[in-house]
């Protein structure tokens, strides 16, 4: 039949994939827990949450924007700078000095340019390339940074990966899946094959599978509005200079 509905493969052609909004919503529980732990260990309390995002920082970014209380967000598309006056550790130092606590969000694929790739050809049980452990590494570096200042930081690490993967679809995603399913049935009844159904500019459309896969995965543009909103909420240094008022494009430049 050739009908496909890739869930986490959000190609650049579509607005977003089903499950995305449920994941962002589920992440709020982990972020709230990290905030409670950080506040409960003041002064110098830090909560670190690792969220899904091997190649793209959309879940981490949207969760950060939706939460509004995150102080640092690290994503694969933006290089992680740990040293220097505009580094993320220096930023955390200032935040903790002012508030007594901080919350950090890291996408699982962040910092690969800093930590390096794992052994060539190493993959996990799902066949995906194994990534460096950015979460525990950040915990270690945060503790070391504050210790160098003569302070003891209490850092709590939360990895809700499978908790988020296993949540039921929220009402928005349930409605979205119904719409996609209806579109798929209509396409098949009309005699089309080799296509997927997705939302493009808020319209349900049929997309040839090769065209969809060739544009995947969709990555965050560091000079786009989404990342601009993250930086303005967290107050963290902007590592990638450039225009900040352009929309995230759905096709490569």
mmCIF file of N, CA and C in Angstrom, residues 15 35 41 126 134 167 230 232 235:
data_model
loop_
_atom_site.group_PDB
_atom_site.id
_atom_site.type_symbol
_atom_site.label_atom_id
_atom_site.label_comp_id
_atom_site.label_asym_id
_atom_site.label_seq_id
_atom_site.Cartn_x
_atom_site.Cartn_y
_atom_site.Cartn_z
ATOM 1 N N UNK A 15 4.272 21.030 9.621
ATOM 2 C CA UNK A 15 4.317 21.965 10.742
ATOM 3 C C UNK A 15 4.868 21.294 11.995
ATOM 4 N N UNK A 35 12.528 22.166 39.383
ATOM 5 C CA UNK A 35 12.439 23.464 40.057
ATOM 6 C C UNK A 35 12.236 23.295 41.556
ATOM 7 N N UNK A 41 16.981 22.981 47.722
ATOM 8 C CA UNK A 41 18.394 22.835 48.069
ATOM 9 C C UNK A 41 19.137 24.168 47.993
ATOM 10 N N UNK A 126 18.042 0.314 19.462
ATOM 11 C CA UNK A 126 17.138 0.748 18.397
ATOM 12 C C UNK A 126 17.842 1.052 17.088
ATOM 13 N N UNK A 134 25.491 13.878 27.787
ATOM 14 C CA UNK A 134 25.580 15.297 28.081
ATOM 15 C C UNK A 134 24.997 15.638 29.450
ATOM 16 N N UNK A 167 3.562 8.479 27.653
ATOM 17 C CA UNK A 167 2.316 9.137 28.064
ATOM 18 C C UNK A 167 1.258 9.010 26.963
ATOM 19 N N UNK A 230 13.668 31.456 23.315
ATOM 20 C CA UNK A 230 14.340 30.707 24.384
ATOM 21 C C UNK A 230 15.366 31.590 25.080
ATOM 22 N N UNK A 232 15.587 34.813 25.204
ATOM 23 C CA UNK A 232 14.982 35.934 25.939
ATOM 24 C C UNK A 232 14.348 35.475 27.248
ATOM 25 N N UNK A 235 17.608 34.178 29.467
ATOM 26 C CA UNK A 235 18.617 35.200 29.703
ATOM 27 C C UNK A 235 20.028 34.714 29.414
#
